[in-house]
Structures are given as structure tokens and as C-alpha cells.
Amino acid sequence: MKHHNEDGPPCGHMEGLLNQAADGSSRGLKLWYAINHAARCTGCGNYLRRLRETVGRLHSATKEMPPTDVLNRLEAAIPREEGIPR
Amino acid sequence: MASVLGRSVPKPEKQSPRFEDVARQELAVLYRVALRLTHSAEDAEDLVSQTLLNAHRAWGSFDGSYPRSWLIKILKNEFLTQRRKRGSAGNVSIDSIEEPSDEGFWEEVSWSAVGENILRELDRLPEEYRLAVALCDVEEMSYEEAALSLDIPVGTVRSRLFRGRRLLRARLVHMVEDSGRES
Ligand SMILES: [Zn+2]
């Protein structure tokens, strides 16, 4: 299948499915459908590859931890009385 | 009732989580989300501190599900309240600002040049897109958890997230091009 525009928006009905395939939030038939379509449709294949790169980089980005002094102050700021959620 | 050597011992009662334990566990995430919102370490610390107070006050009415989403929602509401009080110009609805362009999405990104700057570029996205990407892709929350945190429908999370990813990638392309021209 040749996409009308290899470097353009994905096929109209595919954007959500491709995004979910890229971030790992879809499983089973939905995932299979997205992967299978992307393998045969150049435009959607290009789109999925770019999404995967971007999402992968965000997943592996170093998560900033509060500096130790800030963390200590925030821990000290937690109200201590006990409360029980309903 | 469990039995030890023929004697019955009472089963320990299931403990409800304590506020301080729940809050301590989420401090780092709250601080990062606060940084994404305020762009200032000092303001982020103040925002998290106030969030802890607000959350503690509301703890009695919390149903115990999705504590991270619950805390982030309180943090975001506190941020909006503070911004309203200051009358900050940042308080602009997504509909009233000019839509940024995702032109550049289709170009190749030099990931080695991007390095750790990806979060810096994320911080430059309009707030609604920035938060959706930060919660779903940086903090790896589900769409549903992000929707609870932001108090918006799941469908809205999806559309902001998908667009946010395209905008971010386009920004990364431009960032590398700009830094190439400067050096
Ligand atoms: Zn397609």
C-alpha cells in the first residue's frame, strides 16, 4: 500500500491507534491492527517510527528529583496528623 | 481467623494508608509537575507545600483511589488559584492563543544533539499540551489517570497528548537547527 503522502499526516482513522501503539497503551487486536497497517502503509509507518522515537526519549528522560534540601523541607512540610479516607 | 498451635489469633485489621505515607511517596512526582507548571524551583517548592496542606484538609473526603491523580489535581487547582490571584498573563485559554505549528515533525531529529534538553523543550509547549505529555509520557501515567489529574475527559487527554507529541518533536528539530546556527 502506497500512502498518498509519505511525510504527511497518517491515514485519518489511524492517529489514535498509532499513538497507542507507540506508547504501549494498546494490546491485542488494536495493537496488531496498528502495526500491520503501519507495516504496509508508508506514511503511517513513518508516523509510527517518529512517534516511537519521541515517546521513547520521553520515557527514558532523566526524571528530575528535588534537591536533597528541598526534599527534606517538603517531607517536613507534610502534615502528620492521621486521617482515614472513607 | 488464623490458628497457631490450636489457638486462634485475630487477623490484623487492614490499615488505611496514612496521609503522610501517601504524600511522601508522591513528593518527587508532585515536584516535577510543579516545575513543569511554574518553571521555577522556588515556586515549585511553594506550590507543593501548599498542595500538601490542601490535600491534608481534603484527605477525609478522598476515596483512596488513584492518590497520585488526586494529588496532582489538587496541585493544578492550587496553581490556577495562585495564578488568578496574581492576575498573571499566563492565564490564557488554549482556544485564545495562536496554535503553534507542528511543521518540522516530519524532519529527522538529531537525538544525540537533543540529549537531555528534551524536557527543556517540553517546558516550552503551551500548558495544556505540556501537561498531557508530562503526565502520560514522562510520568508514564495512563490516559485515565491523566484525565483524573487534569479533570478533563479521556478523549481530551488523548487529543492534547497526540498533538503535544507532534509539537514537541517539531520543536526538537528546530532546537537542533537553531543551536547548529549559533555554534
Ligand atoms: Zn496509513
CSV table of N, CA and C in Angstrom, one decimal, chain B residues 76 94-95 125 127-133 150-167:
chain,number,residue,atom,x,y,z
B,76,LYS,N,-2.7,21.2,40.7
B,76,LYS,CA,-3.1,22.0,39.5
B,76,LYS,C,-4.1,23.1,39.9
B,94,ILE,N,-6.6,27.8,26.0
B,94,ILE,CA,-6.0,27.2,24.9
B,94,ILE,C,-6.6,27.7,23.6
B,95,ASP,N,-7.9,28.1,23.7
B,95,ASP,CA,-8.6,28.5,22.5
B,95,ASP,C,-8.2,29.9,22.0
B,125,LEU,N,6.3,24.1,25.6
B,125,LEU,CA,5.0,23.9,24.9
B,125,LEU,C,3.9,24.6,25.7
B,127,GLU,N,0.7,25.2,27.9
B,127,GLU,CA,0.5,24.4,29.1
B,127,GLU,C,-0.4,23.1,29.0
B,128,GLU,N,-1.5,23.2,28.2
B,128,GLU,CA,-2.3,22.0,28.1
B,128,GLU,C,-1.6,20.8,27.5
B,129,TYR,N,-0.8,21.1,26.4
B,129,TYR,CA,-0.1,20.1,25.7
B,129,TYR,C,1.0,19.6,26.6
B,130,ARG,N,1.7,20.5,27.3
B,130,ARG,CA,2.9,20.2,28.2
B,130,ARG,C,2.4,19.2,29.3
B,131,LEU,N,1.3,19.5,29.9
B,131,LEU,CA,0.8,18.7,31.0
B,131,LEU,C,0.5,17.3,30.5
B,132,ALA,N,-0.2,17.2,29.4
B,132,ALA,CA,-0.7,15.9,28.9
B,132,ALA,C,0.6,15.1,28.6
B,133,VAL,N,1.6,15.7,27.9
B,133,VAL,CA,2.8,14.9,27.6
B,133,VAL,C,3.6,14.6,28.9
B,150,LEU,N,-6.1,16.0,35.5
B,150,LEU,CA,-6.3,17.2,34.9
B,150,LEU,C,-7.8,17.6,34.9
B,151,ASP,N,-8.6,16.7,35.4
B,151,ASP,CA,-10.1,16.9,35.5
B,151,ASP,C,-10.7,17.2,34.1
B,152,ILE,N,-10.3,16.4,33.1
B,152,ILE,CA,-10.8,16.6,31.8
B,152,ILE,C,-11.2,15.2,31.2
B,153,PRO,N,-12.0,15.1,30.2
B,153,PRO,CA,-12.3,13.8,29.7
B,153,PRO,C,-11.1,13.1,29.0
B,154,VAL,N,-11.2,11.7,29.0
B,154,VAL,CA,-10.0,11.0,28.5
B,154,VAL,C,-9.8,11.3,27.0
B,155,GLY,N,-10.9,11.6,26.3
B,155,GLY,CA,-10.7,12.0,24.9
B,155,GLY,C,-9.9,13.3,24.7
B,156,THR,N,-10.1,14.2,25.6
B,156,THR,CA,-9.4,15.4,25.6
B,156,THR,C,-7.9,15.2,25.9
B,157,VAL,N,-7.6,14.3,26.9
B,157,VAL,CA,-6.2,13.9,27.1
B,157,VAL,C,-5.6,13.4,25.9
B,158,ARG,N,-6.3,12.5,25.2
B,158,ARG,CA,-5.7,11.9,24.0
B,158,ARG,C,-5.4,13.0,23.0
B,159,SER,N,-6.3,13.8,22.7
B,159,SER,CA,-6.1,14.8,21.6
B,159,SER,C,-4.9,15.7,22.0
B,160,ARG,N,-4.9,16.2,23.3
B,160,ARG,CA,-3.8,17.0,23.7
B,160,ARG,C,-2.5,16.3,23.6
B,161,LEU,N,-2.5,15.1,24.1
B,161,LEU,CA,-1.2,14.3,24.1
B,161,LEU,C,-0.7,14.1,22.7
B,162,PHE,N,-1.6,13.7,21.8
B,162,PHE,CA,-1.2,13.3,20.4
B,162,PHE,C,-0.6,14.6,19.7
B,163,ARG,N,-1.3,15.7,19.9
B,163,ARG,CA,-0.8,16.9,19.3
B,163,ARG,C,0.5,17.4,20.0
B,164,GLY,N,0.5,17.3,21.3
B,164,GLY,CA,1.7,17.6,22.1
B,164,GLY,C,2.9,16.9,21.6
B,165,ARG,N,2.8,15.6,21.3
B,165,ARG,CA,3.9,14.9,20.8
B,165,ARG,C,4.4,15.4,19.5
B,166,ARG,N,3.5,15.8,18.6
B,166,ARG,CA,3.9,16.3,17.3
B,166,ARG,C,4.6,17.7,17.5
B,167,LEU,N,4.0,18.5,18.4
B,167,LEU,CA,4.6,19.8,18.6
B,167,LEU,C,6.0,19.7,19.2
